[in-house]
XYZ file of C-alpha atoms in Angstrom:
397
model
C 132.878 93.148 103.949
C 129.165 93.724 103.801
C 126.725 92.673 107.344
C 124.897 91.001 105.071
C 126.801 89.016 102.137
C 124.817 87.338 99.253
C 124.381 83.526 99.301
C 124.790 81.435 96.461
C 121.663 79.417 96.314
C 120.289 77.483 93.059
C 117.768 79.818 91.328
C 116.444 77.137 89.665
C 115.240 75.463 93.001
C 114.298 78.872 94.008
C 111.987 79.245 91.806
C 110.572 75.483 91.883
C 110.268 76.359 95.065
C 108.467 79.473 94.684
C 106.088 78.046 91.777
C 105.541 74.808 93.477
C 104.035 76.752 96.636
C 102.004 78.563 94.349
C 102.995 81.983 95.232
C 103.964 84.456 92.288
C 107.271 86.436 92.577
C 105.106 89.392 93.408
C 104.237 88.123 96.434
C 107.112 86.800 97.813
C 108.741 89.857 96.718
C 106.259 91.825 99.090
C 107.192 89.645 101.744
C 110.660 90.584 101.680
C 109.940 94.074 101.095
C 111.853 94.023 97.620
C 110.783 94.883 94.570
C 109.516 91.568 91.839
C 112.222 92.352 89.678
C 114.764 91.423 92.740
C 113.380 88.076 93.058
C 113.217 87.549 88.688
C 116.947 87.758 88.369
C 117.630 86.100 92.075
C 115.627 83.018 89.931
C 117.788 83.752 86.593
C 120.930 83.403 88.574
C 121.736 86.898 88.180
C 121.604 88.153 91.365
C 121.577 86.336 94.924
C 119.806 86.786 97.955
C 121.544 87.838 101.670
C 121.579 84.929 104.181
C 118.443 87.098 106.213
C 116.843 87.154 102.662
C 116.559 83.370 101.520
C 115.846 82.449 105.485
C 112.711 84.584 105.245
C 111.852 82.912 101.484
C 112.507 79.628 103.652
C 110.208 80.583 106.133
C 107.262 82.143 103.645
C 107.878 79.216 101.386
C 107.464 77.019 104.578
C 110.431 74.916 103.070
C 113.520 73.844 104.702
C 116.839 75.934 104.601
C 119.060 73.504 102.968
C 116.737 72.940 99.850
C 117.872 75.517 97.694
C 121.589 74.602 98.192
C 120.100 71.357 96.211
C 121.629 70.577 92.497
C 118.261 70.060 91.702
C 114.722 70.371 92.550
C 113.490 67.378 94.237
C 110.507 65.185 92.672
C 107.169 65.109 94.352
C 104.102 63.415 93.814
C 101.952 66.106 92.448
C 99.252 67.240 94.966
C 96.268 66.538 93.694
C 97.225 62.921 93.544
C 96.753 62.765 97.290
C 93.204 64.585 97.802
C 89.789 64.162 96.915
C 88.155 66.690 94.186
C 87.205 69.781 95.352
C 84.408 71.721 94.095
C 85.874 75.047 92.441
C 89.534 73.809 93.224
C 92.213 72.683 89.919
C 94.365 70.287 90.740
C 98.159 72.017 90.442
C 96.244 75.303 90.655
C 95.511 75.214 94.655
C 95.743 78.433 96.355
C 99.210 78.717 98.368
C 97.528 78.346 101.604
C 95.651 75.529 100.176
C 99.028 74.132 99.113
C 100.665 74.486 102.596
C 98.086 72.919 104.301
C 97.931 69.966 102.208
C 101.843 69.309 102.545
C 101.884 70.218 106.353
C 98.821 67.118 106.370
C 100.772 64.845 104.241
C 103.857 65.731 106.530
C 101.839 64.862 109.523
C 100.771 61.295 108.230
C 104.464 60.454 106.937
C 105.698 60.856 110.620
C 103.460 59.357 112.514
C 103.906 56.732 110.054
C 107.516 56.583 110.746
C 107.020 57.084 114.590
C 104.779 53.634 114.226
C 107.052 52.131 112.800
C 109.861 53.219 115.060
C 107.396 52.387 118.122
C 106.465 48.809 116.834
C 102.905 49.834 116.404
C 100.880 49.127 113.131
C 98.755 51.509 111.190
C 94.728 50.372 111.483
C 93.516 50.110 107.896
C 90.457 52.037 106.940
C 87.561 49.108 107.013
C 84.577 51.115 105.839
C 83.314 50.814 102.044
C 80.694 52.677 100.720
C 79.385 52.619 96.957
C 77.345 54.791 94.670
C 74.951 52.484 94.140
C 73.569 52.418 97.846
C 71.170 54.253 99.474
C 72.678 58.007 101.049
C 70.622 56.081 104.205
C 72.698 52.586 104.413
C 75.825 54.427 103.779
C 75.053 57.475 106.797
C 73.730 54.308 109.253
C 77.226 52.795 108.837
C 79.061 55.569 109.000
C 76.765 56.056 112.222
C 77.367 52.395 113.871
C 80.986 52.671 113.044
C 81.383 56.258 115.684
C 79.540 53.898 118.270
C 77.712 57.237 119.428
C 73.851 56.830 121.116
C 71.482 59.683 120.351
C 71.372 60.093 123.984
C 74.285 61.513 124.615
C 74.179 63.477 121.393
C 70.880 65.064 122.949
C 73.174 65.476 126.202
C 76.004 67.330 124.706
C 75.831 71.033 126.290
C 77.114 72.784 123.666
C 78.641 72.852 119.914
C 82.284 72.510 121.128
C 81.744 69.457 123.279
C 79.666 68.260 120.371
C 82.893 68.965 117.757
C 85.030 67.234 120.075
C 82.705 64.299 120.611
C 82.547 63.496 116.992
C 86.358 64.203 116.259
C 87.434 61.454 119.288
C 85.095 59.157 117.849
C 86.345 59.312 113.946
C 89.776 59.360 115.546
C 88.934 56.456 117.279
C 88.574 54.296 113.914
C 91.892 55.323 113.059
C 91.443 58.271 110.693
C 93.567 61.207 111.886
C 91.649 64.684 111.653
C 93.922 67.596 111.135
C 92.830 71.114 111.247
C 94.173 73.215 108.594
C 94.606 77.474 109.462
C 94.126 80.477 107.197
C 92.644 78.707 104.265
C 89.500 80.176 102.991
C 86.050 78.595 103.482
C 85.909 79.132 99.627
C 88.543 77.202 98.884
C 87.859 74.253 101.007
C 85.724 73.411 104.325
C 87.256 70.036 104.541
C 89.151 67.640 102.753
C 90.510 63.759 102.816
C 93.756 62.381 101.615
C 92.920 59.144 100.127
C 94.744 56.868 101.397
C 93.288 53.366 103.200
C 95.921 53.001 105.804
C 95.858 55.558 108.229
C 93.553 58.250 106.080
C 93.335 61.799 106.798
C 90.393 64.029 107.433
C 91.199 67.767 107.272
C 88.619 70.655 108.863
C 88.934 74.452 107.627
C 89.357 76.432 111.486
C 87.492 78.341 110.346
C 84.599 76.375 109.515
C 81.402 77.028 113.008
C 81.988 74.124 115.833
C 78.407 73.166 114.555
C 79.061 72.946 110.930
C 82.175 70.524 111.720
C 80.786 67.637 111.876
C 78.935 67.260 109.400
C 82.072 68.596 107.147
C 83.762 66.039 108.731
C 81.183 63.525 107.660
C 80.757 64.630 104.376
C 84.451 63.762 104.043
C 84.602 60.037 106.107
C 82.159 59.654 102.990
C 85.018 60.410 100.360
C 86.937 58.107 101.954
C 84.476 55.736 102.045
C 83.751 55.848 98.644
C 87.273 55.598 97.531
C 87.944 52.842 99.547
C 85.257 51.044 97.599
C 86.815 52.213 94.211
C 84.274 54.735 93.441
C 86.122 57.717 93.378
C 89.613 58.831 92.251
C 92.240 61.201 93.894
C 91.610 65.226 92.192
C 94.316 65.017 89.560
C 92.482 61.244 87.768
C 88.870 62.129 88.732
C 87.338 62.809 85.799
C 83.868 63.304 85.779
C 81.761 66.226 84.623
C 80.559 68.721 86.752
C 77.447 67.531 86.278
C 78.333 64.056 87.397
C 80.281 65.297 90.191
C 77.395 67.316 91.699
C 75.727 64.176 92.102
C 79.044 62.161 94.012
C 78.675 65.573 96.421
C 74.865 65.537 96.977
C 75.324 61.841 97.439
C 78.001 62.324 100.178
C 75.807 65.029 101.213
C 73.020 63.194 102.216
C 75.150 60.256 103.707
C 76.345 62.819 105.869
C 72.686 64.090 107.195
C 72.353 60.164 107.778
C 75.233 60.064 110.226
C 74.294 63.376 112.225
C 70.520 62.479 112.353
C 69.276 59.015 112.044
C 65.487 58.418 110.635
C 64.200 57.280 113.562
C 65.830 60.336 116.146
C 64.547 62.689 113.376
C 60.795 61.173 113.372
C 60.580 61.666 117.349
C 62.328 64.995 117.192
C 59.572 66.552 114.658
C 56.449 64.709 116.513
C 55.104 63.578 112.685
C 55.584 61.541 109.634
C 57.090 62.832 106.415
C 55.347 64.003 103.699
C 53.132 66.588 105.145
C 53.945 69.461 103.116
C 54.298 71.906 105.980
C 56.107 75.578 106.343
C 59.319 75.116 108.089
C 60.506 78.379 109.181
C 64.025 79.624 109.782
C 63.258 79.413 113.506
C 61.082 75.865 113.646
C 64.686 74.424 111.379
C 67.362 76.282 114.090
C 65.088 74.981 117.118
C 65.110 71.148 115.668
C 68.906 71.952 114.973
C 70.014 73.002 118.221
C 68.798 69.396 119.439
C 71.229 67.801 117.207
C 74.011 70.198 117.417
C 74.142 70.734 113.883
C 73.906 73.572 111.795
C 70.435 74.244 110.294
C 71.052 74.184 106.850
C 72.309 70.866 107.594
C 69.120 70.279 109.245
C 67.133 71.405 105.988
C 69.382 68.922 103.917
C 68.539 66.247 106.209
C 64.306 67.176 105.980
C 64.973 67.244 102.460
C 66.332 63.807 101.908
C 63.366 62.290 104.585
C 60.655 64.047 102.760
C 59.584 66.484 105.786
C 60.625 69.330 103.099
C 60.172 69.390 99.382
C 62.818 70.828 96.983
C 60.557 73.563 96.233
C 60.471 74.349 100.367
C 64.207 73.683 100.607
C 65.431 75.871 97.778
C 62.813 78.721 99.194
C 64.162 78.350 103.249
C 67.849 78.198 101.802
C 67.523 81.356 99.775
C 66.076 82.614 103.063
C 68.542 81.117 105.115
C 71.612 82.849 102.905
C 69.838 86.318 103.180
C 69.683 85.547 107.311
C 73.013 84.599 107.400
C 74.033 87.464 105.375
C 73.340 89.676 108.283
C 75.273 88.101 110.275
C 78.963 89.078 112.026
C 81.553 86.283 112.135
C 81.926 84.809 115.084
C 85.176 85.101 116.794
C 86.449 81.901 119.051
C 87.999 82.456 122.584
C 92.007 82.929 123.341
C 94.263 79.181 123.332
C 97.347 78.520 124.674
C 99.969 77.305 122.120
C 99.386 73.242 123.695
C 95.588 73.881 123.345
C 96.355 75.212 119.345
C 98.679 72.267 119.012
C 96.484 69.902 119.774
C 93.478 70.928 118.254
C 95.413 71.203 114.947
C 97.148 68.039 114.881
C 94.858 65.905 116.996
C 94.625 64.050 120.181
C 96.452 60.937 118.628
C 98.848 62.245 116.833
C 100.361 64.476 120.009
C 100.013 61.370 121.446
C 102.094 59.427 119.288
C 104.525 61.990 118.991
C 104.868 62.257 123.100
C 104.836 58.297 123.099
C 108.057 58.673 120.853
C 109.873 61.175 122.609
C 109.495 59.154 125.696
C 110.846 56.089 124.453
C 113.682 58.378 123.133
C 112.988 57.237 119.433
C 112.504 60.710 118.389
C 114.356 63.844 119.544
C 113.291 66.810 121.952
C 113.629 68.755 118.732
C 112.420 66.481 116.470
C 109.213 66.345 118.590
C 108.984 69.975 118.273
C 109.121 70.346 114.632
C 106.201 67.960 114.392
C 104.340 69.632 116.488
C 104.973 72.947 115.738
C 105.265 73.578 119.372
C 108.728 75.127 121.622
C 109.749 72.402 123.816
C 109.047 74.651 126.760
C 105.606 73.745 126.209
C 105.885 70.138 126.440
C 105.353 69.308 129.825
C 101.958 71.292 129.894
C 101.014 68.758 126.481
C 101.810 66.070 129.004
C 99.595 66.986 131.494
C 97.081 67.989 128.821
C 96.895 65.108 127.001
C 96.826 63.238 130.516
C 93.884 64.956 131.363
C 91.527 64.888 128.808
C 90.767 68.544 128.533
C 88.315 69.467 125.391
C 90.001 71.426 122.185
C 89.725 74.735 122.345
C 87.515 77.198 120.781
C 89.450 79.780 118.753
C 89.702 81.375 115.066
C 92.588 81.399 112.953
């Protein structure tokens, strides 16, 4: 008998699988080291894959083994009836990273829904509203009020991680969970929301600067905000132009710049009144930045929508700003342990809840793994670091 016998699996999931991931048979042929033409006739029902073979699709795939023993594929909601437009990004088209991430988010929600449930604990609704109509200002101010952070001790934050996390614990605090998503490109997506009013989601690329999350994160309590108030669709029913949807993005945009740096905080920071048409060089923007924590193209945005820079000025300082940043190296975060990468991916509430449920023995030691994405050897160092406040930690995926 052969070390390695083939399985009989049902092509037909296998390659639902396969095309709902978005991967082509080229790739996951790579993966396995095989050639395309192995994985074509394993989905034809020709040929079948080795029980090492389909555990590897499973684990590529990031599916579980016992789907594709299934008599059929199963039916999902499509994705892009769950996320806000992206710029650039076709609904049912999503890159396979961009896929994976979205179901691992979704995942995440539907369990610590459950685990509420299970727990006796209710879901906080999403209270803020927000409509086109408004002024960028009146939306940002609420946004603002709603975080319950002072400029004071935004001024008194030492650097951009303690910044990041300040602004994460207070979103999370309103009852949005903010997920980080890995090894999706910036081009892709810097953040996203699921649109959902009861326990929404905020997602942030990793690899998106500590000072540019924020306002990412922001811009995308905006989409929510927005949606809530039945001004914007999920991806797959949005249907506005491009045109039209530039302005929904500038709008959320400015909102954003609103949030980070309110009128008055902005005013004091510059020492003068807008409208004086004045040269704002890369270095006077990063230095007025750096106060706020912020990036400085964020900063720009912000001058721009108070009138301290004209479009003319900003569209001159961004073209220099994109030559600058050209130059630049990527910056490469510091080493985490896996309970300091678990945590900053998922969140501070969601390890919580899913601690909170494995104490009350609703949930399984692995159960409470899987949702975590952590080895239950780790678990009693998440206890003590969820116990103890520590910051998230700074590091690249």
């Amino acid at each position: 008998m052969s070390p390695n016998p083939a399985i009989p699996v049902n092509p037909a999931v296998l390659k639902w699988a396969r095309e709902e991931s978005g991967f082509s048979a080229n790739r996951v042929a790579a993966r396995l080291h095989v050639k395309e033409e192995r994985v074509v006739s394993w989905e034809r029902g020709k040929r079948q894959p080795t029980q090492r073979q389909i555990e590897e699709v499973a684990r590529f795939l990031r599916r579980p083994l016992g789907l594709f023993f299934m008599a059929s594929p199963p039916q999902l909601t499509p994705l892009g009836m769950e996320y806000r437009r992206l710029p650039g990004v076709e609904p049912g088209q999503e890159s396979p990273e961009l896929r994976i991430a979205l179901r691992q988010m979704l995942a995440r929600r539907e369990s610590a829904l459950n685990l509420m449930e299970e727990l006796g604990e209710t879901s906080p609704g999403f209270a803020l509203r927000a409509r086109l109509s408004e002024s960028p200002a009146a939306v940002g101010a609420r946004l603002r009020d709603a975080t319950g952070m002072s400029v004071e001790a935004q001024f008194a934050w030492s650097n951009e991680w303690r910044a990041w996390a300040a602004w994460r614990a207070a979103v999370e605090n309103m009852g949005v969970f903010v997920f980080m998503f890995p090894k999706v490109s910036l081009i892709d997506a810097r953040g996203l929301a699921l649109l959902r009013t009861s326990l929404p989601v905020v997602g942030i690329n990793s690899k998106e600067l500590p000072e540019a999350r924020a306002f990412t994160l922001f811009h995308e309590l905006v989409h929510l905000a927005l949606a809530a108030g039945q001004q914007e669709a999920p991806a797959m029913n949005e249907h506005r132009s491009a045109e039209q949807w530039t302005v929904v993005e500038r709008f959320a945009e400015a909102a954003a710049s609103h949030a980070l740096v309110p009128e008055s905080a902005l005013r004091e920071a510059i020492g003068r009144s807008p409208g004086q048409d004045v040269g704002w060089s890369l270095a006077d923007v990063r230095a007025v930045a750096r106060r706020f924590r912020i990036t400085p193209l964020a900063l720009a945005t912000r001058l721009r929508e108070s009138g301290y820079m004209t479009w003319p000025a900003y569209n001159r300082w961004r073209a220099e700003w994109n030559e600058y940043v050209a130059t630049l190296r990527p910056r490469r975060g510091g080493f985490a342990t896996p309970v300091e990468k678990a945590v900053t991916r998922a969140g501070r509430p969601y390890a919580s809840l899913v601690m909170e449920a494995l104490s009350a023995n609703r949930i399984t030691s692995v159960d409470a793994a899987r949702y975590l994405d952590l080895k239950f050897e780790h678990f009693e160092k998440l206890g003590d670091y969820l116990r103890d406040g520590t910051g998230g930690a700074a590091f690249d995926e």
